[in-house]
Amino acid sequence: MATIPVTPYSLGVCYYPEQWDRSKWPEDLAGMRQLGLRYVRIGEFAWSRLEPAPGKYQFGWLQEVLDLAAERGLSVVLGTPTATPPKWLVDRMPDMLPVDQDGKPKIFGSRRHYCFAHSGYRAESARIVTKLAETFGQHPAIVAWQTDNEYGCHGTILSYSNAARIGFRSWLQDKYQTIDRLNQAWGNVFWSMEYESFDEIELPNLTVTEPNPAHALDFRRFSSDQVRSLNREQVEIIRRLSPGRTILHNFMGEFLAFDHFDVARDLDAASWDSYPLGALTLLDVPENHKRKFLRSGDPDFPAFHHDLYRSCGRGRWWVMEQQPGPVNWAPYNPSPHPGMVRLWTHEAFAHGAEVVSYFRWRQAPFAQEQMHSGINRPDGSPDVATAEIQATVSELASASFKHNDQSKAAPVGLIFDYEAAWTLAIQPNRESFDYFTLALSFYRSARRLGLDVDILPQTANLDEYKLLLVPSLPILRPELIASLKTFRGSVVIGPRTGSKTADFQIPSNLPPGPLQELFPMRVVRVETLPDFEPIPVSWNGASYECRYWLEQIQTTATPWITLENGNAVACTHEAFTYLATVPEQSLLDAIVSDIVSRANLPTLLLPDGLRTRVSGNLRYFFNYGPNKVSLPVPKETEFIVGGPELSVAGVAIIRLS
Ligand code: GAL
């Protein structure tokens, strides 16, 4: 059956009918339609109401909600309820609980209290999903499904349970076949860590000092595979019993504990939950940056994830949850600038979202998230976001948009790799070496020049790109080396690239390992420094600082930026630039800008906090900054939304000739 099409530029909302008296349902659903929303996501936490006792299904209420939604012309995304197993289920199988690094099980009383590797839990997940899909799979209101909810939220990917131990041993056996091969790959002769059989292998927690990094990396890979297989089980059931419906999962921002490219491969589309203000509080950026963007969010964070999940979804993606006001879960929870909800919505469409759905219809007066705002207040009165959503709906209706064409590659590609994040987290070689921060800063440098970026896995086809950014890639895959050999654009490569083999060993020809086929250099020493000892760099008459990581390289390539002691921190060879340190943002901006201008890529001079994105024949501008700005556009520009002056939180859309 062909997939039921998604209406482009649509809005939606997350709704929890089980949390409200049934007398409210008709007016709530009607209110959504009145506001111009088309999609409603329901059900993802409702297991205890769907199956209050083992095998006693109570699906009548859900049937009623689905019928009401269909009558009102709302399309439903049905969530599988597996992120919240009910109490009776946990009591029957207490060993399904995830176990933390200290060996303590997490207990019932919130959510995500399951271990991905537990076969009993997996059978229960398949059972409830089968039952739901058998009952509602053909319901006319259902156009999409969401598997589970935010895999891994609250630190639940790595579980040190007995189920994980058993699963890990057989995963290792499949991978290595013989124990000798495993001993060899891990280097277990070190500290007499050799094993005689796979059954002797424990999980990499509770060791006296750090476990073998190869052991830890394989456990991360195993744990990521568990997410993939649980997700795939649900997808296969839904695909069989509810054909034609788009199957999604709602991923998170700045979350790297499993390989999202891998998991998304089994879905029809990706989606993610965008909480820009909460996310900024957790970013590793200077305090003045946090102050400047307190009420708008980091100007590159949502866009980074839009581009990442567009890539994961192979072009198809949604925002499943969009922050509508203050959240409850960050260290502090400011209110967005008036206009930001509208801006975030337009920006998602500019990056190719099919649907933007707000979290949530009405603020709950009870339980954990009672301080989390919604479109409506707990008493049902409209909260601030309502007016902005109304404005967005009418702009989307009146503007002559055609369906957003994202098929053309952006000028810039950025290689993003989950295994890189795990490798750097397992062996930071100092207190921390944050992969996400580094990747975001490379992305930021391109976006500050007005350049669009595609975020790509190592296996992507690179032919169309003019500039490739590789923030750091300790384990280089042969596919990437092969594509780099024929790549015709410029490449900027960050530190630690090629520094490990797939077995977490130092390459026999020294770092950057296989990259030496393309770049004649060897890293002969690495040192790391504390935050209080930045590395000063003077370049092109300006002073900068680099941070915490410094490689000494031997090379016949041209040193480009050098320290006073002559140590090169940037070298170039043909179209490649290698960075031997972590440059502060302004230095990275200057480096990327220099390379971009030599590559003759057209750029824009953007005022601080302004960002832009091309979508088909439209160009969007978004003002994240604290001041009004003038757009860098010619006088005769045709504006579809906004004008040449952009106020704080303003959006402009122009037609490109
Ligand atoms: C998401 C989650 C929602 C809700 C929301 C609050 O992480 O999927 O259920 O908790 O955050 O911001």
XYZ file of C-alpha atoms and ligand atoms in Angstrom:
669
model
C 0.000 0.000 0.000
C 1.260 3.488 -0.853
C 2.123 5.728 2.086
C -0.695 8.085 3.108
C 0.701 11.491 2.128
C 1.518 14.093 4.760
C 0.079 17.553 4.095
C 3.088 19.828 3.744
C 3.641 22.756 6.120
C 1.264 21.297 8.691
C 1.148 21.865 12.407
C 0.254 19.442 15.133
C 0.171 18.964 18.875
C 0.830 16.334 21.528
C -2.256 15.435 23.501
C -2.909 13.153 26.468
C -6.654 12.329 26.486
C -6.056 9.831 29.308
C -5.017 12.738 31.561
C -8.335 14.600 31.173
C -11.981 13.913 31.808
C -13.630 12.502 28.697
C -16.110 15.398 28.648
C -13.209 17.612 27.551
C -12.185 15.536 24.504
C -14.704 16.868 21.961
C -13.950 20.513 22.719
C -10.183 19.916 22.922
C -10.076 18.256 19.515
C -12.359 20.890 18.035
C -10.111 23.579 19.536
C -7.091 22.072 17.780
C -8.824 22.246 14.428
C -9.944 25.812 15.128
C -6.363 26.770 15.788
C -5.411 25.322 12.416
C -3.659 22.179 13.642
C -3.959 19.034 11.523
C -2.008 16.394 13.424
C -2.353 15.143 16.970
C -0.006 12.689 18.645
C -1.536 10.542 21.361
C -1.005 7.407 23.370
C 2.740 7.215 23.963
C 2.523 7.033 27.759
C -0.884 5.380 28.169
C -0.001 1.716 28.801
C -1.615 1.595 32.271
C -4.909 2.823 30.774
C -4.721 0.548 27.741
C -3.954 -2.562 29.771
C -4.726 -1.923 33.457
C -4.115 -5.590 34.333
C -2.225 -8.317 32.447
C -4.136 -9.185 29.281
C -7.153 -7.006 30.240
C -7.229 -4.550 27.387
C -9.290 -1.392 27.641
C -9.194 0.127 24.223
C -12.678 1.683 24.188
C -11.506 5.127 25.226
C -8.851 5.212 22.528
C -11.407 4.133 19.943
C -13.587 7.043 21.056
C -10.734 9.552 20.782
C -9.743 8.269 17.339
C -13.348 8.503 16.128
C -13.684 12.031 17.500
C -10.410 13.012 15.814
C -11.550 11.557 12.485
C -14.879 13.409 12.716
C -13.025 16.651 13.224
C -10.602 16.105 10.375
C -7.575 15.575 12.604
C -4.914 13.061 11.612
C -3.467 10.997 14.422
C 0.070 9.870 15.198
C -0.352 6.924 17.544
C 2.510 6.377 19.954
C 3.412 2.893 21.148
C 3.292 3.088 24.971
C 6.491 1.154 25.634
C 8.397 3.967 27.364
C 6.087 3.582 30.370
C 5.599 -0.064 31.319
C 2.875 -0.341 33.993
C 3.544 -1.337 37.583
C 2.121 -4.852 37.240
C 4.551 -5.566 34.438
C 7.551 -4.447 36.447
C 6.357 -6.474 39.431
C 6.121 -9.573 37.273
C 9.637 -9.099 35.869
C 11.656 -6.915 38.223
C 14.819 -7.785 36.333
C 13.565 -5.815 33.315
C 14.629 -2.612 35.104
C 17.697 -0.840 33.763
C 20.792 -0.985 35.958
C 23.078 2.025 36.380
C 26.845 2.083 36.232
C 27.098 1.473 39.969
C 25.087 -1.705 39.549
C 21.904 -0.253 41.085
C 18.585 -0.921 39.354
C 16.417 2.105 38.618
C 12.960 1.687 40.076
C 9.359 2.221 38.983
C 7.857 5.690 39.460
C 8.742 7.781 36.423
C 9.413 6.505 32.890
C 11.877 4.613 30.677
C 12.284 1.958 33.351
C 13.267 -0.860 31.066
C 16.428 -2.468 29.809
C 16.579 -2.753 26.009
C 18.293 -6.143 26.210
C 15.708 -7.848 28.442
C 14.041 -10.550 26.327
C 10.945 -10.713 28.553
C 10.417 -6.993 28.201
C 10.997 -7.237 24.462
C 8.253 -9.838 24.208
C 5.904 -7.541 26.149
C 6.768 -4.629 23.879
C 5.979 -6.752 20.809
C 2.737 -7.959 22.405
C 1.275 -4.538 23.248
C 2.328 -3.104 19.889
C 0.756 -6.059 18.054
C -2.464 -5.669 20.000
C -2.664 -1.936 19.279
C -1.788 -2.297 15.615
C -4.293 -5.157 15.156
C -7.045 -3.081 16.748
C -6.346 0.343 15.300
C -3.994 -0.244 12.372
C -6.682 0.452 9.782
C -8.422 3.292 11.616
C -8.946 6.154 9.155
C -7.669 8.760 11.639
C -4.260 7.115 11.973
C -1.747 8.369 9.429
C 1.449 7.794 11.381
C 2.957 5.902 14.304
C 5.644 6.899 16.753
C 7.674 4.027 18.198
C 8.207 4.361 21.971
C 9.308 7.831 23.125
C 12.775 9.400 23.088
C 14.951 6.300 23.218
C 17.615 6.806 25.830
C 16.154 9.861 27.583
C 17.280 10.141 31.226
C 20.476 8.204 30.485
C 18.895 4.833 29.754
C 20.904 3.442 26.843
C 23.726 1.867 28.834
C 22.176 -0.638 31.193
C 24.463 -2.884 33.251
C 21.857 -5.570 33.846
C 22.138 -9.315 33.778
C 20.129 -9.323 30.533
C 22.685 -6.965 29.022
C 25.543 -9.180 30.232
C 24.042 -12.253 28.554
C 23.252 -10.326 25.389
C 26.680 -8.710 25.259
C 28.456 -12.059 25.495
C 26.595 -13.473 22.533
C 27.014 -10.222 20.591
C 30.776 -10.503 21.167
C 30.776 -14.136 20.126
C 29.028 -13.218 16.856
C 31.476 -10.425 16.254
C 34.767 -12.156 17.074
C 33.921 -15.846 16.634
C 36.903 -16.944 18.739
C 38.048 -15.668 22.101
C 41.603 -15.372 20.789
C 40.448 -12.850 18.242
C 38.737 -10.827 20.945
C 41.820 -10.933 23.183
C 43.929 -9.790 20.272
C 41.563 -6.987 19.203
C 41.180 -5.638 22.731
C 44.857 -6.004 23.587
C 43.988 -8.098 26.633
C 47.568 -9.180 27.259
C 47.793 -5.766 28.931
C 47.257 -6.146 32.700
C 46.555 -9.908 32.254
C 43.030 -9.201 31.076
C 42.927 -12.281 28.816
C 39.791 -14.439 28.708
C 39.388 -18.093 27.930
C 35.751 -17.977 26.936
C 33.063 -15.421 26.091
C 31.166 -16.478 29.215
C 33.846 -14.910 31.399
C 33.299 -11.422 30.040
C 31.621 -8.918 32.333
C 30.133 -5.550 31.495
C 32.584 -2.623 31.603
C 31.401 -1.171 34.914
C 32.505 -1.718 38.507
C 36.133 -2.258 37.485
C 38.758 -0.937 39.917
C 40.002 1.672 37.497
C 38.863 2.388 33.960
C 37.926 -0.664 31.905
C 39.720 -1.471 28.667
C 38.521 1.218 26.193
C 37.992 -1.434 23.500
C 35.701 -3.293 25.897
C 33.822 -0.056 26.638
C 33.478 0.786 22.927
C 32.102 -2.632 22.063
C 29.594 -2.267 24.900
C 28.460 1.067 23.408
C 28.094 -0.574 19.996
C 26.164 -3.459 21.523
C 23.881 -1.049 23.426
C 23.214 0.955 20.259
C 22.320 -2.264 18.439
C 19.795 -3.090 21.191
C 17.949 0.159 20.458
C 17.970 -0.668 16.781
C 16.589 -4.151 17.275
C 13.825 -3.115 19.700
C 12.795 -0.354 17.316
C 12.898 -2.675 14.332
C 10.671 -5.203 16.088
C 8.020 -2.531 16.618
C 8.380 -1.200 13.079
C 7.935 -4.639 11.530
C 4.731 -5.247 13.480
C 3.281 -1.852 12.575
C 4.263 -2.149 8.929
C 2.459 -5.481 8.672
C -0.712 -4.486 10.524
C -1.013 -0.815 9.634
C 0.390 -0.469 6.136
C 0.720 2.908 4.466
C 1.263 4.816 7.699
C 4.467 6.786 8.222
C 6.506 5.269 11.054
C 8.614 7.710 13.049
C 10.484 7.944 16.301
C 11.023 11.184 18.231
C 14.776 11.587 18.737
C 16.343 14.198 21.021
C 18.736 17.116 20.731
C 22.416 16.720 21.648
C 21.941 13.032 22.269
C 24.630 10.658 21.075
C 24.317 7.464 23.092
C 23.153 5.355 20.142
C 23.643 5.548 16.390
C 20.677 7.510 15.083
C 21.571 6.909 11.422
C 21.302 3.189 12.111
C 18.033 3.276 14.047
C 16.407 5.696 11.583
C 17.249 3.386 8.684
C 14.307 1.203 9.752
C 11.851 4.131 9.992
C 9.973 5.935 7.211
C 10.911 9.329 8.592
C 12.851 10.800 11.502
C 11.521 13.317 13.982
C 12.986 15.151 16.949
C 11.921 17.096 20.006
C 13.054 20.704 19.894
C 13.453 22.560 23.185
C 15.808 25.399 22.239
C 15.819 27.284 25.568
C 16.248 24.203 27.707
C 18.989 22.973 25.374
C 20.977 26.219 25.579
C 21.227 25.955 29.364
C 23.091 22.637 28.907
C 25.455 23.655 26.086
C 29.191 24.061 26.642
C 29.366 27.700 25.486
C 30.586 30.874 27.237
C 28.252 32.540 29.694
C 27.879 35.707 27.592
C 26.549 33.532 24.760
C 24.008 32.003 27.128
C 22.982 35.454 28.293
C 22.658 36.836 24.762
C 20.454 33.987 23.554
C 18.661 33.233 26.839
C 15.187 33.779 25.347
C 15.785 32.714 21.761
C 18.061 29.704 22.160
C 21.376 29.051 20.468
C 21.040 30.264 16.848
C 22.521 27.058 15.421
C 21.195 24.350 17.728
C 17.742 23.795 16.206
C 19.121 24.092 12.651
C 21.898 21.577 13.403
C 19.322 19.003 14.464
C 16.953 19.812 11.607
C 19.838 19.051 9.242
C 20.909 15.973 11.191
C 17.446 14.440 11.288
C 16.686 15.333 7.674
C 19.726 13.226 6.897
C 18.702 10.400 9.271
C 15.212 10.370 7.734
C 16.653 10.323 4.191
C 14.843 13.596 3.466
C 11.684 12.934 5.502
C 11.477 14.398 8.999
C 9.219 16.208 11.507
C 9.545 18.199 14.672
C 7.435 16.012 16.943
C 7.633 18.238 20.032
C 8.234 21.980 19.821
C 8.743 24.059 22.963
C 5.794 26.477 23.283
C 6.873 28.391 26.427
C 9.006 27.725 29.519
C 9.928 24.081 30.151
C 10.426 22.537 33.587
C 13.510 20.343 33.327
C 16.513 22.627 32.732
C 18.668 24.231 35.466
C 16.608 27.408 34.846
C 13.614 27.810 32.569
C 13.183 31.203 30.909
C 10.255 32.287 28.784
C 10.893 32.691 25.038
C 10.962 36.159 23.451
C 7.581 36.947 21.975
C 7.820 35.654 18.410
C 10.198 32.761 18.999
C 7.569 30.028 18.742
C 6.689 31.375 15.297
C 10.369 31.669 14.358
C 11.218 28.106 15.448
C 8.243 26.837 13.444
C 9.199 28.609 10.220
C 12.817 27.600 10.642
C 11.881 23.916 10.803
C 9.964 24.260 7.538
C 12.904 26.102 5.996
C 14.990 22.986 6.682
C 12.366 20.715 5.144
C 10.164 19.571 8.052
C 6.888 17.983 6.971
C 5.105 18.726 10.254
C 5.838 20.807 13.341
C 3.966 19.599 16.392
C 3.867 21.451 19.716
C 4.280 19.926 23.131
C 1.607 19.990 24.584
C -2.074 20.961 24.139
C -2.689 21.827 27.788
C -0.309 22.211 30.714
C -0.889 19.419 33.246
C -1.772 20.604 36.767
C -0.348 17.411 38.297
C 2.741 15.194 38.355
C 6.305 15.754 37.140
C 5.669 18.247 34.346
C 3.143 20.552 36.015
C 5.558 23.491 35.554
C 5.938 22.799 31.804
C 3.869 25.193 29.728
C 1.606 24.151 26.876
C -0.432 25.878 24.202
C -3.128 26.250 26.876
C -2.833 26.814 30.613
C -4.015 24.200 33.111
C -7.402 25.981 33.350
C -7.821 25.743 29.574
C -7.223 29.433 28.842
C -4.942 30.072 25.855
C -1.304 30.653 26.779
C 1.043 33.033 24.930
C 1.978 30.604 22.138
C -1.613 30.442 20.848
C -1.467 33.835 19.134
C 1.891 33.005 17.553
C 0.615 29.687 16.262
C -2.434 31.465 14.819
C -0.175 33.963 13.061
C 2.005 31.158 11.689
C -1.012 29.223 10.425
C -2.309 32.209 8.482
C 1.142 32.997 7.056
C 1.531 29.417 5.922
C -1.930 29.507 4.349
C -1.557 32.822 2.577
C 2.049 32.610 1.425
C 2.575 30.987 -1.930
C 4.740 28.143 -0.648
C 5.166 25.080 -2.713
C 6.369 21.902 -1.100
C 9.729 22.502 0.219
C 12.360 21.054 -2.074
C 15.410 19.884 -0.178
C 16.664 17.512 -2.828
C 19.588 19.727 -3.811
C 22.719 19.230 -1.728
C 23.843 22.150 0.456
C 27.240 23.656 -0.440
C 28.721 22.337 2.799
C 28.713 18.804 4.161
C 29.583 17.997 7.775
C 30.486 14.447 8.754
C 28.810 13.512 12.025
C 29.557 10.193 13.629
C 28.169 8.561 16.755
C 31.110 6.214 17.158
C 33.356 9.290 17.223
C 31.338 10.628 20.152
C 31.688 7.320 22.038
C 35.397 7.042 21.340
C 36.127 10.566 22.560
C 33.911 10.092 25.616
C 35.580 6.795 26.543
C 39.082 8.225 26.175
C 38.929 12.028 26.519
C 42.555 12.026 27.626
C 41.633 14.876 29.971
C 38.551 15.560 32.073
C 36.428 15.913 28.954
C 36.622 16.240 25.211
C 33.171 17.058 24.000
C 32.454 15.883 20.477
C 29.077 17.573 20.159
C 30.481 20.985 21.112
C 33.204 20.607 18.501
C 30.755 19.517 15.789
C 28.419 22.404 16.598
C 31.266 24.904 16.416
C 32.265 23.701 12.916
C 28.622 23.923 11.865
C 28.373 27.427 13.349
C 31.377 28.651 11.378
C 29.686 27.728 8.084
C 26.306 29.110 9.106
C 27.773 32.435 10.154
C 28.818 32.852 6.520
C 25.245 32.201 5.401
C 26.117 28.718 4.126
C 23.658 25.844 4.332
C 25.011 22.579 5.685
C 24.037 18.935 5.214
C 24.977 16.645 8.090
C 26.226 13.330 6.789
C 27.331 9.883 7.924
C 30.767 8.643 6.870
C 29.185 6.529 4.152
C 27.457 9.443 2.369
C 28.029 10.318 -1.260
C 30.098 13.515 -1.209
C 30.169 14.352 -4.915
C 27.972 17.468 -4.723
C 29.707 19.250 -1.845
C 32.063 22.187 -2.218
C 33.327 22.120 1.334
C 33.511 19.202 3.722
C 33.854 19.685 7.477
C 35.138 16.791 9.575
C 35.138 18.059 13.182
C 36.860 14.907 14.486
C 36.718 11.288 13.413
C 38.959 8.988 15.449
C 37.838 5.847 13.578
C 37.899 6.521 9.842
C 35.868 4.160 7.709
C 37.285 2.894 4.414
C 34.193 4.285 2.626
C 35.084 7.826 3.685
C 38.733 7.459 2.694
C 37.562 6.196 -0.708
C 35.212 9.162 -1.231
C 37.874 11.622 -0.101
C 40.199 10.300 -2.791
C 37.888 11.568 -5.509
C 36.432 14.554 -3.642
C 36.838 17.788 -5.573
C 36.065 20.380 -2.872
C 37.984 21.642 0.160
C 38.173 19.618 3.368
C 38.730 20.842 6.934
C 39.675 18.086 9.353
C 39.690 18.454 13.112
C 42.016 16.940 15.722
C 42.116 13.255 16.680
C 40.934 12.207 13.226
C 42.303 8.794 12.269
C 43.746 8.384 15.753
C 42.224 4.933 16.435
C 41.601 1.720 14.583
C 38.159 0.117 14.713
C 39.567 -2.008 17.595
C 40.424 1.109 19.603
C 44.165 0.863 19.041
C 46.680 3.410 17.807
C 47.167 2.846 14.053
C 50.441 1.104 13.197
C 51.535 4.094 11.065
C 50.510 6.512 13.875
C 47.582 8.952 13.644
C 45.969 10.033 11.408
C 46.169 6.389 10.265
C 44.536 5.862 6.868
C 44.320 9.614 6.295
C 48.055 9.496 5.569
C 47.132 8.166 2.126
C 45.793 11.672 1.427
C 47.724 13.905 3.774
C 51.444 13.354 4.426
C 51.617 13.798 8.212
C 52.068 11.888 11.460
C 51.002 12.906 14.932
C 54.085 12.235 17.051
C 52.909 13.606 20.397
C 49.674 14.660 22.054
C 49.302 16.831 25.114
C 46.204 18.037 26.899
C 45.903 21.145 29.018
C 43.582 22.496 31.687
C 40.999 25.184 30.933
C 43.118 27.710 32.838
C 45.948 27.275 30.342
C 44.621 28.222 26.903
C 46.970 28.004 23.900
C 47.660 31.495 22.485
C 47.740 31.888 18.691
C 48.466 34.990 16.601
C 47.296 34.816 13.050
C 46.737 37.470 10.373
C 47.320 40.198 12.929
C 44.720 38.966 15.422
C 45.110 37.059 18.702
C 43.148 33.944 19.478
C 43.131 31.034 21.854
C 42.952 27.324 21.274
C 41.671 24.933 23.859
C 42.938 21.948 25.789
C 44.243 19.682 23.016
C 47.560 20.003 21.166
C 49.136 17.609 18.687
C 52.700 17.782 17.475
C 52.830 16.834 13.862
C 55.601 15.819 11.497
C 54.714 16.689 7.963
C 55.923 17.682 4.546
C 52.659 19.627 4.140
C 52.644 23.417 4.437
C 52.381 24.758 7.981
C 49.613 27.382 7.881
C 49.058 28.587 11.430
C 51.902 28.103 13.896
C 52.467 28.754 17.581
C 55.359 30.910 18.773
C 57.412 27.776 19.390
C 56.966 26.788 15.746
C 54.464 24.000 16.424
C 51.940 24.008 13.571
C 48.307 23.991 14.688
C 46.972 24.090 11.114
C 48.608 22.567 8.029
C 47.437 22.398 4.465
C 48.039 19.867 1.755
C 46.281 20.316 -1.586
C 42.607 20.949 -0.722
C 42.951 19.528 2.807
C 43.442 21.481 6.020
C 44.266 19.618 9.231
C 43.775 21.249 12.646
C 45.969 19.935 15.447
C 44.022 21.616 18.244
C 40.545 22.823 19.243
C 40.335 26.440 18.081
C 38.090 28.908 19.873
C 35.029 29.822 17.833
C 36.381 33.083 16.415
C 39.555 31.373 15.144
C 37.594 28.517 13.596
C 35.304 31.120 11.973
C 38.338 32.903 10.523
C 39.871 29.643 9.251
C 36.653 28.449 7.615
C 36.016 31.907 6.160
C 39.488 31.962 4.601
C 39.033 28.512 3.058
C 35.541 29.382 1.820
C 36.733 32.544 0.112
C 39.589 30.678 -1.591
C 37.053 28.096 -2.757
C 34.956 30.948 -4.245
C 31.815 29.947 -2.379
C 29.256 32.787 -2.271
C 28.703 33.951 1.313
C 26.576 36.560 3.085
C 27.669 39.137 5.604
C 25.268 38.348 8.440
C 24.837 40.615 11.462
C 25.346 38.907 14.831
C 22.540 36.464 15.663
C 21.055 36.472 12.151
C 20.807 33.126 10.364
C 19.570 32.174 6.928
C 18.528 29.088 4.995
C 17.627 28.426 1.368
C 14.700 26.148 0.626
C 13.820 25.621 -3.032
C 13.300 29.094 -4.488
C 12.955 30.776 -1.086
C 15.499 32.249 1.273
C 14.601 32.565 4.940
C 16.153 34.877 7.551
C 15.828 34.372 11.303
C 16.848 36.913 13.908
C 18.009 35.073 17.028
C 19.984 38.091 18.225
C 19.040 40.668 20.854
C 18.907 43.597 18.375
C 16.992 44.693 15.342
C 19.034 44.027 12.150
C 19.027 45.015 8.480
C 19.044 42.135 6.049
C 21.904 41.821 3.545
C 19.581 41.855 0.512
C 19.281 44.136 -2.542
C 16.592 46.871 -2.692
C 14.385 45.151 -5.250
C 14.012 41.969 -3.130
C 10.532 40.430 -3.149
C 9.427 39.680 0.418
C 6.868 36.953 1.048
C 7.038 37.378 4.811
C 8.585 40.343 6.662
C 10.734 43.162 5.266
C 14.340 44.386 5.063
C 14.469 45.268 8.777
C 14.154 42.342 11.146
C 13.139 42.889 14.756
C 14.185 40.573 17.571
C 12.702 37.094 16.907
C 11.735 38.253 13.418
C 11.360 36.050 10.343
C 11.675 37.132 6.722
C 11.161 35.019 3.635
C 12.228 36.240 0.216
C 11.871 34.806 -3.241
C 15.108 34.002 -5.022
C 15.256 34.969 -8.634
C 10.392 15.343 26.050
C 9.430 14.183 26.215
C 8.049 14.647 26.599
C 8.130 15.689 27.682
C 8.969 16.847 27.186
C 9.079 17.977 28.183
O 11.672 14.950 26.395
O 9.339 13.413 25.041
O 7.300 13.552 27.054
O 8.698 15.126 28.823
O 10.255 16.388 26.927
O 9.892 19.014 27.698
